Amino acid sequence: MAKHETPFLDQLESGPWPSFVSDLKQQAEVRAKNEEGVEFQIPQDCVDDLLGVLELSYKHGRTHWKHGGIVGVFGYGGGVIGRYCDQPELFPGVEHFHTMRVNQPAGKYYTTDYLRKLTKLWDFRGSGVTNMHGATGDIILLGTTTPQLEEVFWTLTHDYGQDLGGSGSNLRTPADCLGQSRCEYACYDTNAMVHFLTNEYQDELHRPAFPYKFKFKLDGCPNCCVASIARSDMSFIGTWRDNIRIDQDAVNKYVENDAAYPANAGAHKGRDWGPFDLEKEVLSLCPTKCMKFENKKLFIDDANCTR
Ligand code: HEM
Ligand code: HEM
Ligand code: SF4
Ligand code: SF4
């Protein structure tokens, strides 16, 4: 039996997509049953109260989280995001419910053993609710109380060899694609670069020196799998250094609609997009206008290509 009735939240389970409400209900139940005999260090029913306070927000049409307040671990100016509930009498389980940002490894490589240790720690000292990974890149551990922060930090740094990530006006945890560790398109070693930047800028990562956050994100090639341009202040995108090589035969087959060279490599081929317009769809999109197609030959003025 759920601690709080949640008719509004229940609607969020009705659509076709996986629902965070279902996940939170499941987690509330796991904590209530506690089959693994965890000695919970924060209220056992905190996830029930999390659902409860969110339901109340839907009812009132406004949030019941007070924003911020500075809370953290000794010596660091970031990595913990303070959250306090403005209804502590109704929802004591989430009176404080801070987020911890944990520095994810370059390329997000883990052993299953490490992941088990991490979730075990978070069941013990936090809500057990995680976000792997937050949109910003870090491992996000959602919901613990102030006294648990130093305890979690100690275990992470001393026993797990893991650090907190950035938040607030810190440099944020650098984030990358897996790069040449697995991807054939990588033009440089993104993982090595993230490792280097993380070490080089330790101070900035942990102590807020800027008036606002600052982010590095690294893509191994212009496919931009981590969307570094949209997501960071300084993006690194791998590119090639020699002149662009052109397979004129393939270009012509593409232009002539040869079945072996479908537009967009065959994606979206179910619809009729009209005749291919080389000028409009390719040449005129070049920012430096350094491409032309004449006498069945594609020409690129490499010196003016700004890739
Ligand atoms: C239980 C409720 C909440 C959850 C589960 C939650 C979750 C998160 C997550 C996962 C992130 C990391 C974002 C990322 O993926 O990059 C984040 C960051 C953040 N959230 Fe929330 N959030 C909650 C409530 C709120 C509320 C009520 C506010 C503001 C009114 C808020 C403001 C922020 C801000 C400003 C950050 C960035 C913090 C920083 O830059 O240091 N959050 N939150
Ligand atoms: C549909 C609208 C929005 C979408 C899809 C969106 C999406 C995102 C995403 C994906 C990030 C993470 C960026 C990263 O990779 O590091 C982010 C960060 C953030 N957004 Fe939004 N956002 C939206 C609207 C807003 C609005 C309206 C606000 C403020 C009023 C806001 C405040 C923030 C803040 C403070 C952060 C920084 C969190 C951090 O540093 O981790 N966003 N948002
Ligand atoms: S950005 Fe490029 S190198 Fe990185 S994973 Fe994507 S395709 Fe591979
Ligand atoms: S600048 Fe270079 S890469 Fe960019 S569209 Fe023009 S030719 Fe292509």
XYZ file of C-alpha atoms and ligand atoms in Angstrom, residues 240 244 282-283 285-291 299-302 304-307, ligand 4:
27
model
C 40.935 14.975 -40.454
C 39.221 15.814 -48.626
C 24.478 20.393 -50.673
C 26.492 23.059 -52.482
C 24.839 24.873 -47.638
C 28.618 25.091 -47.560
C 29.355 28.047 -45.269
C 32.386 29.194 -47.281
C 30.894 28.334 -50.686
C 34.025 26.394 -51.496
C 32.297 23.542 -53.350
C 35.422 20.216 -56.712
C 36.338 21.396 -53.192
C 38.718 24.262 -52.617
C 40.401 22.691 -49.594
C 38.749 27.468 -47.942
C 37.038 24.514 -46.312
C 36.579 25.444 -42.663
C 35.743 22.010 -41.286
S 33.348 24.080 -45.404
Fe 34.213 22.107 -46.064
S 33.191 20.537 -44.801
Fe 31.997 22.444 -44.613
S 30.412 22.247 -46.230
Fe 32.138 23.379 -47.157
S 33.370 21.805 -48.096
Fe 32.009 20.729 -46.696
